[in-house]
Amino acid sequence: MIARSQALAALAEDEFDVVVVGGGITGAGVALDAASRGYSVALLERADFASGTSSRSSKLVHGGLRYLQNFDLGLVREALLERQLMVKLAPHLVHPLPLVVPAFEGARPDRLVGVGLNLYDVMAVGRDRLRGRRSLRSSARAGAAEAEESWSPARHRVISGEEVVELLPALAAREPTSGYLFYDCQTDDARLVLTVLGEAERFGAVCANRLDVTGLLELDGRAQGVEVTDLESGSRLQVRAANVVNATGVWADQLRPQELHQEAELPSIRPSRGTHVTLRHERLPLVGGAIVPAGGGRSIFALPWLGHTLIGTTDNDYEGPLEHVPPSQEDVEYLLSAVNDFFAADLGPGDLTGAFAGVRPLISTGDPKKSVDISRKAELYETSSGMITITGGKLTTWRRMAKMTVDRLVERDAREASCRTQEIPLGQAVDPAELPRLEGVPEQAYEALAGRYGHGAHRVLQVAGERAALAQPIVEGCPDLLAEVAVAARHEQARSIGDVLLRRTRLGLLAAHKLTVQAGPSRRVGETLARELGWDEARLEAELASFSSEAQAEGIALPAAAAS
Ligand SMILES: Cc1cc2nc3c(=O)[nH]c(=O)nc-3n(C[C@H](O)[C@H](O)[C@H](O)COP(=O)(O)OP(=O)(O)OC[C@H]3O[C@@H](n4cnc5c(N)ncnc54)[C@H](O)[C@@H]3O)c2cc1C
């Protein structure tokens, strides 16, 4: 990404076709879609890119088996097709994950789950693939057609108890006798946002963080841009644009024109909090994911993620502040109790390597439904000022949400410009074995770098070669390198220790208990940022204190975990 100072200069000088407010996955998607259709685009993020819900998800790129229960068939089908497309466009970042629904004591796997999985299989087959299958039958060139097919999952099947244990070693003690195996996909949500933003920039979008949009610039009731406060300097600026897109997720009902003809021009958001916890792989070893019953007909996921185990999520109405959403103690206990029951384990708060929570931007229809039952469908709103608000939806469906938004702009402008994002690769995959080896870099780091940056891993290794210290891991035993801190500051607008630990790397979620003291890894990150961003000693101490407060407000390390 371009440097923040450079982006600020462009924002103050230029006039844009579209200004996007919000740098989560939805805003990033709109920026990429609009820029790739030839619009000049500015994207403004109040805090850090992906610091809202888009870094706090379950990291699944999935259809959502659960939504079948609510007969949300359109949403599931759309998400399943997007899932396949994401694997094709970003194979290093979105990859297939086997998931298991185990059965015990010789019982048949649950019939109803089997019915749902059948439907899931059928809906995952795209029209092209159906056509492909038909032509495969009739074509003599079947092999060639098959080679061109992109990833799509094998059908679900029943597997033996031994196979269940191979995929879920943590379940060995319960001696499962069989289970369903099916596939979904997994990603690093914050990295997906950064990657989409990077692509948007390639098409000319100008993106900057720490810019709070405080209101609309209006002329005769029409939105002509936005009023902005630069949260670093405190200065105010105006960003002029013919179109304003509000992609602020759970904050979507807060950006308002001076006059609204009716309240229905804006969504009414009903935030729902979801909590996750993480554990060392050795404490709950998983190769694939497990669907874990959690009482009352609910289930949660236990998933392998970035060398750890990720457990979540809860789903409850939330009324607290939106800036920092800590996991509740009750939610953590609920998650631990469900996994302990299911895996016959004895995990306690002291086993946790991190915890985080996020809020879903659910759209209220006034119906007092439980948040789990509210649809995850995306909705587009248009005020008489012309501002378009896009919210709801899921991480998985970001591209469709962006398309829906930019299609509306194109229609309004009577332009001829069709969506191209279905064919724009998101980064470039690289084989970890082909990355140059560097003295001091642990072997496990190469795979992690290839998964996070794709071809961009070369740049990280180049930076790691500048000084011996940069080739070292930030946290002993984790693959993330100190060079990534320098890269984040130079090329990804990372401005604080939290930006690096919570989003550019995911150490804040996976090794939180090692970051809460101001010595050690947090200080090493701070010192590297100080060198890159020109902080003096006093600023470094202030930034370390600020990260401590942020970590506490976010509740990333539970007190018991911190003590262990
Ligand atoms: C617990 C949980 C688990 C989930 N799991 C999954 C999953 O596994 N798979 C899936 O597909 N989906 C999942 N989701 C849903 C998915 O994460 C969200 O739908 C998605 O991240 C929302 O993205 P967004 O860009 O709309 O919102 P956000 O990511 O919240 O982005 C909005 C941004 O706008 C910024 N902003 C707000 N106001 C202003 C302003 N005035 N000026 C400038 N910027 C502003 C915010 O700082 C924020 O960064 C999950 C959600 C939760 C809560």
Tab-separated table of C-alpha atoms and ligand atoms in Angstrom, residues 21-27 44-48 51-54 56-60 62 211-213 247-249 251 274 276 313 358-361 392-396, ligand 1:
chain	number	residue	atom	x	y	z
A	21	VAL	CA	-16.288	5.017	4.374
A	22	GLY	CA	-15.042	1.964	6.335
A	23	GLY	CA	-12.012	-0.247	5.795
A	24	GLY	CA	-13.446	-3.659	6.695
A	25	ILE	CA	-14.007	-6.387	4.120
A	26	THR	CA	-17.135	-4.685	2.728
A	27	GLY	CA	-15.456	-1.312	2.169
A	44	LEU	CA	-11.265	6.138	4.616
A	45	GLU	CA	-10.981	4.055	7.772
A	46	ARG	CA	-11.473	5.543	11.237
A	47	ALA	CA	-9.286	3.155	13.222
A	48	ASP	CA	-7.201	0.532	11.439
A	51	SER	CA	-10.177	-3.402	13.093
A	52	GLY	CA	-13.984	-3.788	13.207
A	53	THR	CA	-15.775	-7.087	12.757
A	54	SER	CA	-13.562	-8.154	9.847
A	56	ARG	CA	-12.959	-10.976	14.646
A	57	SER	CA	-14.789	-13.642	12.651
A	58	SER	CA	-14.587	-17.447	12.823
A	59	LYS	CA	-12.300	-17.204	9.751
A	60	LEU	CA	-14.564	-19.456	7.691
A	62	HIS	CA	-18.367	-21.004	4.002
A	211	LEU	CA	-9.424	9.058	9.331
A	212	ASP	CA	-12.746	9.542	11.077
A	213	VAL	CA	-15.630	10.515	8.810
A	247	ALA	CA	-19.580	0.533	4.530
A	248	THR	CA	-19.221	0.985	8.261
A	249	GLY	CA	-20.658	-2.371	9.343
A	251	TRP	CA	-21.782	1.581	12.786
A	274	GLY	CA	-19.578	-13.524	19.189
A	276	HIS	CA	-13.784	-17.005	20.387
A	313	THR	CA	-18.562	-18.747	18.507
A	358	GLY	CA	-16.675	-9.175	17.612
A	359	VAL	CA	-20.114	-7.853	16.803
A	360	ARG	CA	-22.152	-8.916	13.804
A	361	PRO	CA	-23.847	-6.093	11.918
A	392	GLY	CA	-25.224	-7.071	6.896
A	393	GLY	CA	-23.848	-10.021	4.964
A	394	LYS	CA	-20.821	-12.116	5.775
A	395	LEU	CA	-17.084	-12.136	5.245
A	396	THR	CA	-17.651	-14.829	2.603
B	1	LIG	C1	-18.152	-13.615	15.960
B	1	LIG	C2	-18.318	-13.498	14.482
B	1	LIG	C3	-17.989	-14.562	13.670
B	1	LIG	C4	-18.135	-14.456	12.290
B	1	LIG	N1	-17.726	-15.480	11.511
B	1	LIG	C5	-17.840	-15.405	10.173
B	1	LIG	C6	-17.341	-16.446	9.358
B	1	LIG	O1	-16.713	-17.394	9.838
B	1	LIG	N2	-17.537	-16.345	8.013
B	1	LIG	C7	-18.183	-15.288	7.446
B	1	LIG	O2	-18.360	-15.295	6.236
B	1	LIG	N3	-18.625	-14.250	8.196
B	1	LIG	C8	-18.452	-14.277	9.549
B	1	LIG	N4	-18.850	-13.230	10.326
B	1	LIG	C9	-19.425	-12.034	9.696
B	1	LIG	C10	-18.335	-11.098	9.132
B	1	LIG	O3	-17.219	-11.062	9.977
B	1	LIG	C11	-18.902	-9.695	8.952
B	1	LIG	O4	-20.093	-9.768	8.210
B	1	LIG	C12	-17.941	-8.766	8.205
B	1	LIG	O5	-16.648	-8.825	8.747
B	1	LIG	C13	-18.451	-7.331	8.252
B	1	LIG	O6	-17.543	-6.536	7.547
B	1	LIG	P1	-17.806	-4.975	7.324
B	1	LIG	O7	-16.709	-4.476	6.476
B	1	LIG	O8	-19.189	-4.773	6.838
B	1	LIG	O9	-17.731	-4.361	8.783
B	1	LIG	P2	-16.422	-4.029	9.650
B	1	LIG	O10	-15.373	-5.037	9.474
B	1	LIG	O11	-16.865	-3.771	11.042
B	1	LIG	O12	-15.877	-2.694	8.999
B	1	LIG	C14	-16.471	-1.442	9.198
B	1	LIG	C15	-15.346	-0.437	9.371
B	1	LIG	O13	-15.888	0.872	9.325
B	1	LIG	C16	-15.088	1.691	10.169
B	1	LIG	N5	-15.847	2.892	10.504
B	1	LIG	C17	-16.964	2.982	11.269
B	1	LIG	N6	-17.387	4.253	11.340
B	1	LIG	C18	-16.525	4.993	10.609
B	1	LIG	C19	-16.422	6.375	10.320
B	1	LIG	N7	-17.313	7.260	10.787
B	1	LIG	N8	-15.382	6.814	9.563
B	1	LIG	C20	-14.462	5.930	9.054
B	1	LIG	N9	-14.534	4.598	9.316
B	1	LIG	C21	-15.544	4.134	10.072
B	1	LIG	C22	-14.803	0.795	11.364
B	1	LIG	O14	-13.677	1.237	12.107
B	1	LIG	C23	-14.616	-0.567	10.698
B	1	LIG	O15	-13.249	-0.856	10.465
B	1	LIG	C24	-18.678	-13.282	11.716
B	1	LIG	C25	-19.006	-12.203	12.540
B	1	LIG	C26	-18.797	-12.292	13.903
B	1	LIG	C27	-19.109	-11.139	14.786
